[in-house]
Short mmCIF file of C-alpha atoms in Angstrom, two decimals:
data_model
loop_
_atom_site.label_atom_id
_atom_site.label_comp_id
_atom_site.label_asym_id
_atom_site.label_seq_id
_atom_site.Cartn_x
_atom_site.Cartn_y
_atom_site.Cartn_z
CA MET A 1 106.46 57.61 -87.57
CA SER A 2 104.35 60.68 -87.37
CA PRO A 3 103.43 63.01 -84.31
CA THR A 4 100.13 61.89 -84.97
CA HIS A 5 101.18 58.38 -84.60
CA ARG A 6 103.39 58.91 -81.66
CA TYR A 7 100.03 60.11 -79.80
CA LEU A 8 97.67 57.56 -80.80
CA ARG A 9 100.17 54.64 -79.90
CA GLY A 10 101.60 56.51 -76.54
CA THR A 11 98.08 56.63 -75.57
CA LEU A 12 97.36 53.23 -76.67
CA PHE A 13 99.73 52.21 -74.88
CA LEU A 14 99.33 54.16 -71.29
CA ILE A 15 94.48 52.85 -71.71
CA HIS A 16 96.67 49.11 -71.88
CA ALA A 17 98.55 49.45 -68.86
CA VAL A 18 95.23 50.23 -67.25
CA LEU A 19 93.94 47.38 -68.03
CA CYS A 20 96.03 45.59 -67.25
CA ALA A 21 96.36 46.20 -63.79
CA LEU A 22 93.10 45.89 -62.75
CA PRO A 23 91.72 42.63 -61.25
CA VAL A 24 90.96 39.82 -63.84
CA LEU A 25 87.63 39.41 -62.09
CA ALA A 26 86.71 35.50 -62.06
CA GLU A 27 83.43 34.15 -62.88
CA MET A 28 81.51 31.86 -60.62
CA PRO A 29 82.00 28.04 -61.31
CA THR A 30 78.57 26.81 -63.25
CA ALA A 31 77.74 22.81 -63.90
CA GLU A 32 75.44 21.61 -66.73
CA TYR A 33 76.05 17.68 -65.72
CA ILE A 34 78.78 15.72 -64.03
CA PHE A 35 79.29 11.87 -66.20
CA PRO A 36 78.48 8.83 -64.88
CA PRO A 37 75.48 10.35 -63.43
CA GLY A 38 75.84 7.82 -61.05
CA GLY A 39 77.55 5.17 -59.27
CA GLN A 40 77.55 2.22 -56.45
CA ALA A 41 78.12 2.78 -53.01
CA GLY A 42 80.80 1.01 -51.88
CA GLN A 43 82.44 2.63 -55.19
CA THR A 44 84.92 5.23 -56.43
CA VAL A 45 84.66 6.56 -59.68
CA THR A 46 85.83 9.54 -62.09
CA GLY A 47 84.26 11.15 -63.57
CA THR A 48 83.85 14.72 -65.85
CA VAL A 49 81.78 17.18 -64.60
CA THR A 50 80.84 20.16 -67.95
CA GLY A 51 80.50 24.01 -66.71
CA SER A 52 83.07 26.47 -66.69
CA PHE A 53 85.68 27.27 -63.68
CA SER A 54 87.60 29.95 -63.79
CA ASN A 55 89.33 28.70 -60.39
CA TRP A 56 90.61 25.60 -60.01
CA PRO A 57 90.36 23.42 -57.74
CA VAL A 58 86.90 24.53 -56.98
CA GLN A 59 85.20 22.89 -53.77
CA VAL A 60 82.21 20.52 -53.44
CA TRP A 61 79.41 20.55 -51.65
CA THR A 62 76.80 18.05 -51.84
CA SER A 63 73.83 17.02 -50.05
CA SER A 64 75.15 13.75 -47.53
CA GLU A 65 78.73 12.85 -45.94
CA HIS A 66 78.25 9.45 -47.85
CA LEU A 67 78.83 11.33 -51.11
CA LYS A 68 82.07 12.89 -51.51
CA LEU A 69 83.82 14.57 -55.03
CA SER A 70 87.11 16.08 -54.74
CA PRO A 71 88.88 17.43 -57.55
CA LEU A 72 91.60 16.13 -59.77
CA GLU A 73 94.76 17.75 -61.17
CA GLU A 74 92.74 18.46 -64.97
CA LYS A 75 89.82 20.96 -64.75
CA GLY A 76 86.50 19.07 -64.69
CA GLN A 77 87.85 15.91 -63.25
CA PHE A 78 86.23 14.47 -60.08
CA GLU A 79 87.01 11.58 -58.01
CA ILE A 80 83.77 10.49 -56.56
CA ALA A 81 83.55 8.27 -53.17
CA ILE A 82 80.47 6.29 -52.35
CA ALA A 83 79.75 5.20 -49.11
CA ASP A 84 79.34 1.53 -48.82
CA GLN A 85 76.69 2.70 -46.13
CA ALA A 86 75.19 5.16 -48.97
CA ALA A 87 71.21 4.34 -49.67
CA SER A 88 69.60 4.05 -52.62
CA GLY A 89 68.73 7.32 -54.43
CA ILE A 90 69.11 11.44 -54.78
CA TYR A 91 72.16 12.64 -53.89
CA TRP A 92 72.88 16.72 -54.31
CA TRP A 93 76.13 18.86 -55.94
CA ARG A 94 76.89 22.13 -55.59
CA LEU A 95 80.35 23.80 -57.04
CA TYR A 96 82.30 26.53 -55.73
CA ASP A 97 84.55 29.35 -55.06
CA LYS A 98 84.82 32.35 -53.46
CA GLU A 99 83.19 33.86 -56.79
CA GLY A 100 79.85 31.70 -56.53
CA ALA A 101 78.55 29.00 -56.77
CA SER A 102 76.84 26.35 -59.48
CA SER A 103 72.81 25.39 -59.22
CA PRO A 104 72.21 21.76 -57.84
CA ARG A 105 72.83 18.92 -60.07
CA PRO A 106 71.95 15.42 -58.91
CA PHE A 107 73.39 12.31 -59.20
CA ILE A 108 72.10 8.68 -58.00
CA VAL A 109 73.57 5.65 -56.24
CA ASP A 110 72.15 2.31 -56.88
CA SER A 111 73.24 -0.69 -55.47
CA LEU A 112 74.22 -3.13 -58.79
CA PRO A 113 77.97 -2.44 -60.83
CA GLU A 114 78.19 0.33 -63.31
CA VAL A 115 78.66 0.06 -66.52
CA ILE A 116 80.37 2.83 -68.77
CA GLU A 117 78.61 2.88 -72.24
CA ASP A 118 80.76 2.36 -75.62
CA GLU A 119 80.05 5.40 -77.63
CA ALA A 120 80.96 3.01 -80.59
CA ASN A 121 77.83 1.09 -80.01
CA ASP A 122 74.78 0.40 -82.14
CA SER A 123 72.98 -2.16 -83.27
CA THR A 124 75.57 -3.51 -85.34
CA LYS A 125 77.78 -3.81 -82.89
CA PRO A 126 76.19 -4.25 -79.76
CA GLN A 127 78.20 -3.77 -76.29
CA VAL A 128 78.10 -7.14 -74.70
CA VAL A 129 76.55 -6.16 -70.80
CA SER A 130 77.03 -8.91 -68.06
CA LEU A 131 73.43 -9.05 -66.31
CA PRO A 132 72.57 -7.11 -63.56
CA ALA A 133 74.00 -4.03 -64.31
CA ILE A 134 73.59 -0.72 -64.79
CA VAL A 135 74.39 1.38 -68.06
CA ASN A 136 75.99 5.07 -67.61
CA GLY A 137 75.28 6.43 -71.35
CA ARG A 138 74.68 9.01 -73.34
CA LEU A 139 73.00 9.34 -77.16
CA GLU A 140 76.02 11.74 -77.98
CA LYS A 141 75.00 13.04 -81.39
CA ARG A 142 71.83 13.12 -83.85
CA GLY A 143 70.65 9.91 -85.14
CA ASP A 144 72.18 8.52 -81.76
CA VAL A 145 70.90 4.53 -81.68
CA ASP A 146 72.81 3.16 -78.38
CA ALA A 147 72.14 -1.67 -78.10
CA TYR A 148 73.31 -3.63 -75.33
CA GLN A 149 73.35 -7.56 -75.79
CA ILE A 150 72.31 -9.52 -72.86
CA GLN A 151 71.72 -12.92 -71.77
CA ILE A 152 68.37 -13.93 -70.34
CA GLU A 153 67.77 -17.91 -69.34
CA LYS A 154 64.11 -19.38 -69.87
CA GLY A 155 61.95 -17.75 -67.11
CA GLU A 156 63.34 -15.23 -66.00
CA THR A 157 62.01 -12.31 -65.30
CA LEU A 158 63.60 -8.94 -67.09
CA VAL A 159 63.23 -5.30 -65.82
CA ALA A 160 64.67 -2.69 -67.98
CA THR A 161 64.51 0.52 -67.34
CA VAL A 162 65.97 3.73 -68.36
CA VAL A 163 66.43 7.40 -65.74
CA ALA A 164 67.12 10.07 -68.40
CA ASN A 165 64.54 12.82 -67.85
CA HIS A 166 62.90 12.59 -64.81
CA TYR A 167 65.35 12.11 -62.42
CA LEU A 168 68.50 13.41 -65.04
CA GLN A 169 66.40 16.46 -66.65
CA SER A 170 68.28 14.90 -69.66
CA PRO A 171 65.97 16.83 -72.11
CA MET A 172 65.32 13.49 -73.48
CA ASP A 173 62.33 11.39 -74.33
CA ALA A 174 63.40 8.22 -74.91
CA VAL A 175 61.91 5.03 -76.52
CA MET A 176 63.82 1.67 -74.82
CA GLN A 177 62.65 -1.84 -78.14
CA LEU A 178 63.49 -5.89 -76.80
CA CYS A 179 64.37 -7.50 -79.44
CA THR A 180 65.34 -10.61 -80.85
CA PRO A 181 69.86 -11.08 -82.58
CA ASP A 182 68.17 -10.41 -85.74
CA GLY A 183 66.87 -7.07 -85.35
CA PHE A 184 62.48 -8.24 -84.52
CA VAL A 185 61.39 -6.06 -81.86
CA ILE A 186 59.86 -7.98 -79.10
CA GLN A 187 58.62 -5.18 -77.19
CA GLN A 188 58.21 -1.67 -76.90
CA ASN A 189 58.15 1.59 -74.54
CA HIS A 190 57.81 5.39 -74.74
CA ASP A 191 56.49 6.47 -71.53
CA ALA A 192 56.51 4.29 -68.97
CA ILE A 193 57.46 6.80 -66.18
CA GLY A 194 57.28 10.51 -66.89
CA LEU A 195 59.16 10.41 -70.36
CA ASP A 196 61.19 6.90 -69.76
CA PRO A 197 60.64 4.13 -70.37
CA GLN A 198 60.37 0.30 -68.76
CA ILE A 199 60.14 -2.91 -70.55
CA VAL A 200 59.07 -6.06 -68.55
CA TYR A 201 59.44 -9.43 -69.91
CA THR A 202 59.25 -12.98 -68.96
CA ALA A 203 61.65 -14.84 -71.37
CA ASP A 204 59.77 -18.50 -73.56
CA THR A 205 63.70 -19.60 -74.11
CA GLY A 206 66.96 -18.56 -73.00
CA SER A 207 68.85 -16.51 -75.49
CA ASP A 208 70.51 -14.19 -76.10
CA PHE A 209 68.30 -10.24 -76.47
CA LEU A 210 69.05 -7.25 -78.19
CA ILE A 211 68.10 -4.24 -76.32
CA ARG A 212 67.93 -0.52 -78.27
CA LEU A 213 67.50 3.06 -76.71
CA PHE A 214 66.98 6.38 -78.93
CA ALA A 215 65.50 9.34 -78.77
CA PHE A 216 62.95 12.71 -79.68
CA PRO A 217 63.67 15.89 -77.43
CA SER A 218 61.81 16.35 -74.40
CA LYS A 219 60.65 19.71 -76.09
CA PRO A 220 59.32 18.70 -79.17
CA ASN A 221 60.13 20.10 -82.31
CA SER A 222 59.56 20.12 -86.14
CA THR A 223 63.14 17.64 -86.47
CA ILE A 224 61.39 14.02 -87.55
CA ALA A 225 64.82 12.33 -86.78
CA PHE A 226 66.36 10.16 -83.31
CA ALA A 227 67.75 13.23 -81.56
CA GLY A 228 70.84 13.26 -79.14
CA ALA A 229 73.63 15.66 -77.21
CA ALA A 230 75.80 16.18 -75.21
CA ASN A 231 73.99 16.51 -72.29
CA TYR A 232 71.47 13.62 -73.11
CA LEU A 233 72.43 11.34 -70.27
CA TYR A 234 70.63 8.34 -69.34
CA ARG A 235 71.71 5.46 -66.75
CA LEU A 236 69.93 2.32 -67.85
CA THR A 237 69.36 -0.91 -64.92
CA LEU A 238 69.43 -4.33 -66.97
CA THR A 239 68.48 -7.29 -64.68
CA THR A 240 66.63 -10.19 -63.64
CA GLY A 241 66.71 -9.49 -59.97
CA PRO A 242 64.88 -7.91 -57.57
CA VAL A 243 63.98 -4.41 -58.72
CA VAL A 244 61.52 -1.50 -56.74
CA ASP A 245 58.69 -0.63 -58.07
CA HIS A 246 56.86 1.72 -55.25
CA ALA A 247 56.32 1.45 -51.42
CA LEU A 248 53.59 1.20 -49.00
CA PRO A 249 52.54 3.32 -47.88
CA ARG A 250 53.11 5.70 -50.17
CA ALA A 251 53.67 8.46 -47.68
CA ALA A 252 55.91 8.95 -44.63
CA ALA A 253 54.78 10.25 -41.18
CA ALA A 254 55.88 13.58 -40.62
CA HIS A 255 56.51 12.42 -36.47
CA GLN A 256 56.89 8.94 -36.47
CA GLU A 257 58.41 6.34 -37.81
CA THR A 258 56.75 4.40 -41.00
CA GLU A 259 57.33 1.13 -41.20
CA PHE A 260 56.52 0.46 -45.19
CA GLN A 261 56.40 -2.54 -47.50
CA LEU A 262 58.58 -2.52 -50.82
CA GLN A 263 57.28 -3.49 -54.06
CA GLY A 264 58.28 -4.35 -57.43
CA TRP A 265 59.46 -7.39 -58.96
CA ASN A 266 61.86 -10.46 -58.79
CA PHE A 267 60.76 -10.47 -55.38
CA LEU A 268 60.09 -13.70 -53.17
CA GLU A 269 58.06 -11.35 -50.98
CA PRO A 270 58.02 -7.75 -49.78
CA LEU A 271 60.96 -6.12 -47.95
CA PRO A 272 60.01 -4.48 -44.88
CA VAL A 273 61.85 -0.97 -44.38
CA VAL A 274 62.14 1.48 -41.91
CA LEU A 275 62.18 5.11 -41.96
CA SER A 276 62.53 7.35 -38.75
CA GLN A 277 60.84 10.12 -37.72
CA SER A 278 60.78 13.03 -40.72
CA SER A 279 59.43 16.06 -39.41
CA GLN A 280 62.32 18.31 -40.66
CA ARG A 281 61.75 17.38 -44.27
CA GLU A 282 59.37 17.30 -47.15
CA MET A 283 60.72 14.16 -48.99
CA ALA A 284 61.51 10.60 -48.17
CA THR A 285 63.26 7.91 -50.25
CA VAL A 286 62.66 3.81 -49.25
CA SER A 287 65.40 1.28 -50.91
CA HIS A 288 66.83 -1.59 -49.36
CA PRO A 289 70.30 -3.18 -49.86
CA ARG A 290 69.54 -6.33 -51.81
CA ALA A 291 66.75 -4.72 -54.94
CA ALA A 292 67.82 -2.16 -57.29
CA GLY A 293 66.08 0.99 -57.48
CA PHE A 294 63.99 3.61 -55.21
CA PHE A 295 60.82 5.13 -53.99
CA ARG A 296 60.65 8.61 -53.10
CA CYS A 297 56.88 9.60 -51.35
CA PRO A 298 56.10 13.05 -49.80
CA VAL A 299 56.25 12.96 -45.78
CA LEU A 300 52.55 14.53 -44.58
CA ASN A 301 51.89 15.44 -41.77
CA VAL A 302 48.43 13.49 -41.91
CA PRO A 303 47.54 10.53 -40.06
CA LEU A 304 48.50 7.27 -41.72
CA ALA A 305 45.42 5.32 -42.10
CA ASP A 306 45.36 2.06 -43.15
CA GLY A 307 42.24 1.86 -45.00
CA ALA A 308 40.91 -1.07 -43.14
CA SER A 309 38.41 1.04 -41.22
CA PRO A 310 34.61 1.38 -41.79
CA LYS A 311 34.86 5.15 -41.26
CA LEU A 312 38.13 7.22 -41.82
CA ALA A 313 39.00 10.23 -39.56
CA VAL A 314 39.13 14.13 -41.02
CA PRO A 315 43.15 14.10 -41.63
CA ALA A 316 43.82 11.15 -43.55
CA CYS A 317 45.76 9.17 -45.64
CA VAL A 318 45.38 5.54 -47.35
CA SER A 319 47.71 3.98 -49.54
CA ARG A 320 46.04 0.96 -51.41
CA GLU A 321 46.89 -0.88 -54.48
CA LEU A 322 44.33 -2.14 -57.34
CA LEU A 323 44.08 -5.72 -57.30
CA ASP A 324 40.98 -6.88 -59.35
CA ALA A 325 39.71 -6.62 -62.44
CA GLY A 326 36.88 -4.15 -62.73
CA HIS A 327 38.03 -3.02 -58.73
CA LEU A 328 36.76 -0.09 -57.50
CA GLU A 329 38.34 1.08 -54.19
CA ARG A 330 35.38 2.81 -51.99
CA LEU A 331 36.31 4.72 -49.05
CA MET A 332 33.81 6.21 -46.49
CA PHE A 333 34.89 9.63 -44.03
CA LEU A 334 32.92 11.56 -41.67
CA ALA A 335 31.94 15.44 -42.77
CA SER A 336 29.99 18.27 -41.41
CA LYS A 337 27.93 21.15 -43.21
CA GLY A 338 29.48 23.50 -44.18
CA GLN A 339 33.52 22.44 -43.81
CA LYS A 340 35.61 22.60 -47.01
CA LEU A 341 38.00 19.22 -47.64
CA GLU A 342 40.36 19.10 -49.83
CA LEU A 343 40.27 15.17 -51.75
CA SER A 344 43.50 14.23 -54.07
CA VAL A 345 44.96 11.54 -55.21
CA ASP A 346 48.41 10.36 -56.20
CA ALA A 347 49.84 7.74 -58.29
CA ARG A 348 50.62 9.09 -61.68
CA SER A 349 53.57 11.97 -60.28
CA PHE A 350 55.13 8.90 -58.11
CA GLY A 351 55.23 6.45 -60.93
CA SER A 352 51.97 4.79 -60.83
CA PRO A 353 50.21 3.02 -63.80
CA LEU A 354 46.77 4.48 -62.27
CA ASP A 355 44.75 7.12 -64.58
CA ALA A 356 42.48 7.56 -61.47
CA MET A 357 38.66 8.83 -61.18
CA LEU A 358 38.18 9.98 -57.65
CA THR A 359 34.95 10.31 -58.00
CA VAL A 360 32.91 11.27 -53.90
CA ARG A 361 28.99 10.72 -53.03
CA LYS A 362 26.38 11.67 -51.14
CA PRO A 363 25.50 10.02 -47.98
CA ASP A 364 22.48 8.82 -50.26
CA GLY A 365 25.00 7.13 -53.27
CA ALA A 366 24.63 10.69 -55.71
CA ILE A 367 27.46 11.70 -57.24
CA LEU A 368 28.53 14.80 -55.32
CA ALA A 369 31.47 15.84 -57.07
CA GLU A 370 33.98 14.21 -59.72
CA ALA A 371 37.69 14.40 -60.96
CA ASP A 372 40.16 13.36 -63.63
CA ASP A 373 43.25 15.04 -64.00
CA ARG A 374 44.01 17.84 -62.07
CA LYS A 375 43.60 21.39 -63.80
CA THR A 376 47.25 22.55 -62.76
CA GLY A 377 50.00 21.09 -63.26
CA PHE A 378 51.11 18.20 -65.93
CA THR A 379 49.60 15.41 -64.20
CA HIS A 380 46.57 12.69 -64.72
CA ASP A 381 46.13 12.74 -60.84
CA PRO A 382 43.06 14.24 -60.06
CA GLN A 383 41.99 16.75 -56.91
CA LEU A 384 38.86 18.08 -55.48
CA VAL A 385 37.56 20.59 -52.78
CA GLN A 386 34.67 20.50 -51.84
CA THR A 387 32.24 22.28 -49.12
CA PHE A 388 30.08 19.75 -48.52
CA PRO A 389 26.65 20.35 -48.31
CA ALA A 390 25.32 18.48 -44.84
CA ASP A 391 26.41 16.17 -41.92
CA GLY A 392 27.03 12.74 -42.84
CA LEU A 393 28.58 9.92 -43.91
CA TYR A 394 30.18 10.40 -47.22
CA SER A 395 32.39 8.02 -49.45
CA ALA A 396 35.13 8.87 -51.53
CA GLU A 397 35.82 5.86 -54.78
CA VAL A 398 38.91 5.94 -57.04
CA LYS A 399 39.43 3.93 -60.18
CA ASP A 400 41.21 3.36 -63.14
CA LEU A 401 40.05 5.03 -66.04
CA HIS A 402 40.74 2.14 -68.52
CA ASP A 403 39.01 -0.24 -65.94
CA ARG A 404 43.99 -1.98 -65.59
CA PHE A 405 44.18 -3.37 -62.75
CA GLY A 406 47.06 -4.90 -61.16
CA ARG A 407 49.77 -4.41 -58.06
CA ARG A 408 51.06 -1.63 -59.80
CA PHE A 409 48.19 0.14 -59.59
CA ALA A 410 48.67 2.03 -56.48
CA TYR A 411 47.39 5.37 -55.43
CA ARG A 412 47.85 6.94 -52.07
CA LEU A 413 44.62 9.39 -50.72
CA VAL A 414 44.63 12.11 -48.92
CA ILE A 415 41.88 14.42 -47.65
CA ARG A 416 42.23 17.14 -45.37
CA GLU A 417 40.70 19.82 -44.39
CA VAL A 418 41.32 23.39 -46.17
CA ALA A 419 43.13 25.72 -44.07
CA ALA A 420 45.06 29.43 -44.61
CA ASP A 421 48.28 29.32 -45.33
CA PHE A 422 50.78 30.49 -46.94
CA ARG A 423 54.22 29.62 -49.07
CA LEU A 424 57.36 31.60 -49.84
CA THR A 425 59.20 30.82 -52.57
CA VAL A 426 63.27 32.33 -54.37
CA ALA A 427 63.71 33.69 -58.45
CA GLU A 428 67.29 31.53 -58.01
CA ASP A 429 69.14 28.96 -55.99
CA ALA A 430 71.98 30.69 -55.05
CA TYR A 431 72.72 34.73 -54.95
CA VAL A 432 76.09 36.83 -54.48
CA MET A 433 76.20 39.69 -52.23
CA PRO A 434 79.76 41.95 -51.53
CA ALA A 435 82.06 40.84 -48.56
CA ALA A 436 81.63 43.77 -46.57
CA GLY A 437 78.06 45.48 -47.34
CA THR A 438 74.49 44.74 -48.10
CA PHE A 439 72.32 43.16 -50.18
CA ASP A 440 68.48 42.46 -50.49
CA ILE A 441 67.16 39.14 -51.25
CA PRO A 442 63.45 39.25 -52.98
CA VAL A 443 61.33 36.69 -51.51
CA ALA A 444 57.61 36.57 -52.83
CA VAL A 445 54.93 35.39 -50.16
CA GLU A 446 51.71 33.64 -51.57
CA ARG A 447 48.42 33.75 -49.23
CA LEU A 448 47.03 30.51 -49.75
CA GLU A 449 43.14 30.01 -48.88
CA GLY A 450 42.56 34.26 -47.87
CA TYR A 451 45.81 33.91 -45.48
CA SER A 452 45.51 36.98 -43.30
CA GLU A 453 47.97 36.84 -41.17
CA ALA A 454 51.64 39.33 -40.93
CA ILE A 455 54.80 37.15 -41.49
CA ALA A 456 57.96 38.34 -40.09
CA ILE A 457 60.35 36.99 -43.02
CA THR A 458 63.98 36.20 -41.56
CA ALA A 459 66.93 34.17 -42.52
CA VAL A 460 68.62 31.10 -40.36
CA ASP A 461 71.58 29.00 -40.08
CA LEU A 462 73.64 32.32 -40.60
CA PRO A 463 77.48 32.29 -39.65
CA ALA A 464 79.00 34.73 -37.17
CA SER A 465 79.89 36.88 -40.25
CA LEU A 466 76.42 37.62 -41.78
CA GLU A 467 73.46 38.93 -40.11
CA ALA A 468 69.91 38.83 -41.33
CA ALA A 469 67.39 41.81 -41.01
CA VAL A 470 63.50 40.79 -39.73
CA VAL A 471 61.42 42.19 -42.40
CA GLU A 472 57.34 41.97 -41.74
CA SER A 473 55.02 40.74 -45.21
CA ALA A 474 51.81 42.82 -44.30
CA ALA A 475 48.15 41.54 -44.44
CA THR A 476 47.15 44.17 -47.42
CA GLY A 477 49.30 46.01 -49.39
CA ASP A 478 52.90 46.43 -51.41
CA THR A 479 54.34 43.77 -48.95
CA ALA A 480 51.32 41.56 -48.56
CA LYS A 481 52.68 39.54 -51.76
CA SER A 482 56.53 40.17 -51.37
CA VAL A 483 59.21 41.83 -49.73
CA MET A 484 62.84 42.19 -49.58
CA LEU A 485 65.36 40.28 -47.11
CA LYS A 486 67.78 42.77 -46.15
CA ILE A 487 71.78 41.01 -45.59
CA THR A 488 74.75 42.23 -44.04
CA ALA A 489 78.47 40.76 -44.98
CA LYS A 490 81.31 41.76 -42.30
CA GLU A 491 83.79 39.56 -44.21
CA PRO A 492 83.46 36.50 -47.50
CA TRP A 493 81.57 33.82 -46.96
CA SER A 494 80.55 30.95 -48.81
CA GLY A 495 77.31 28.58 -47.94
CA PRO A 496 73.69 27.54 -47.67
CA ILE A 497 71.29 29.91 -45.80
CA ARG A 498 67.69 29.65 -45.38
CA ILE A 499 64.98 31.95 -45.05
CA ARG A 500 62.20 31.08 -43.23
CA GLY A 501 58.76 32.62 -42.40
CA ARG A 502 56.14 32.74 -39.01
CA SER A 503 53.36 34.06 -38.34
CA THR A 504 53.76 36.58 -35.98
CA ASN A 505 49.79 35.51 -34.22
CA ASP A 506 49.47 33.38 -31.77
CA ASN A 507 49.02 30.21 -33.70
CA GLY A 508 53.39 30.87 -35.14
CA LEU A 509 52.56 29.03 -38.37
CA GLU A 510 55.78 28.63 -39.47
CA ARG A 511 57.47 28.15 -43.74
CA THR A 512 60.39 28.03 -45.54
CA ALA A 513 61.56 29.24 -48.85
CA THR A 514 62.55 26.72 -51.81
CA PHE A 515 63.20 27.34 -55.00
CA ALA A 516 62.53 25.56 -58.14
CA LEU A 517 64.25 22.32 -58.33
CA GLU A 518 63.12 18.78 -60.48
CA PRO A 519 62.87 16.31 -58.74
CA HIS A 520 61.54 18.67 -55.82
CA ASP A 521 63.82 17.33 -53.33
CA ASP A 522 64.79 19.13 -49.03
CA ILE A 523 67.30 20.91 -50.49
CA ALA A 524 64.64 23.08 -52.33
CA SER A 525 65.16 24.57 -49.18
CA LEU A 526 69.21 25.43 -49.38
CA ILE A 527 69.49 29.15 -50.10
CA TRP A 528 73.06 28.98 -52.08
CA LEU A 529 74.27 32.87 -50.58
CA THR A 530 77.84 33.77 -51.50
CA ALA A 531 79.65 37.06 -49.66
CA SER A 532 82.75 37.25 -52.72
CA ALA A 533 85.80 39.97 -52.25
CA ALA A 534 85.55 40.07 -55.62
CA ASP A 535 86.58 43.28 -55.92
CA GLN A 536 89.72 42.91 -53.69
CA GLY A 537 91.82 39.85 -56.72
CA GLU A 538 95.26 41.08 -57.14
CA PRO A 539 95.88 42.82 -60.50
CA GLN A 540 97.06 40.24 -63.03
CA ALA A 541 100.22 41.84 -65.06
CA THR A 542 100.15 40.57 -69.28
CA SER A 543 102.91 41.42 -71.55
CA ALA A 544 102.71 44.78 -73.83
CA PRO A 545 101.75 44.55 -77.67
#
């Protein structure tokens, strides 16, 4: 061997030895989804998380004590324990370790028995399912069509509901068909709740039926074919029993308990549910153990009115149903000259088929303003912001654009005064900082209706090992629209924090920062922060070549 070769070989060996002595920096855990994506209250099942896990076992955070995920010996496998008292609804979970945390992912709890799809099923070999049941499945590959054989007795009403894109964020636009055993299509549905289909069918004869399910991409492309992928997850509810569709009222009161009447299919009568005051929440979930499904609605700091009063006092929230053909809901309210009010209808955004038209009329009956779809956001629900020209008794009219009606055509109308306000947001749901040092979290400030007060912003719910500065967003200048919030760590830590802003004037207006989350839920204010000591990891030896 030449001296040059010996020199090069020695140099390479030295470089390799140095690299082997350096700490191996593990990556934070990631999680794309869990399968099955839901479960029945009171049951314990094994689930598989698709993601990456440098440090196994990982730890798991959940949004409720009624849901627990425990890592098993095999990487990616978890025991999912759902408490008996877990109410139907959306629960959230994150994986975390000393390096960081995954983004939050949904897990849906319901009251019916659960079934796992047999991936070999198709129209020629349908999987037999006994009702009632919720099937956890996936359209795993391109061209995939899943089929299930069910039996319905004469006079029974089948409710078949797919949950995929709307709550699970599966990138699929599903189509569902109800067929005879030989494949004749009785009903087909595409988009009933967002992009997710639903079929309701009353059998005129007892028989076996097929449910077929296939999908297109939720973001259309040039491909003309049924789509499929490992993340095309769905939950298919199949039952002839009670199923929740909506609740009245369609909002919860922030500072008092709210009495709901759950409405749906196969109900002998509406089911009453009482929720306690919800002042610390943005969303409420209403369910009943005797019915499948659940209804989600916002928590509002607005009085809930029944709509029976001849005049509404502003602010007010009214929840109603369009029960008759050509029915037009007219609600009267007082407004003053120069008063600026926001009138918003929510129907489609919370599962109602109502395509609402909102009209505001003057005291003499002339049209002052009207709206169909909102100009911002993908929704068929109308919204108006109107400055009123004179004192008087005005009316707000709500109707379906296509003159449809029925108990499902429910809506919520909120009338409130437009006021200056602010909103805080962060770009990420999780951040990683040094275990001994400082870190800046960018906080965006959106000033609504010309909000011109200074805002003091800091982090709350911190452990003793973390400290947060108080940073001020001035009414004008560089900090008016964004600030950098400085966090100081003394030792390793990982967990959720909140970032809160408070007006510096006497009114004490307070808002909590959120990150983007679909579907929106209260945990959007729980920002995960990891003070990581990754750079102090143990050296890991490897063999020389």
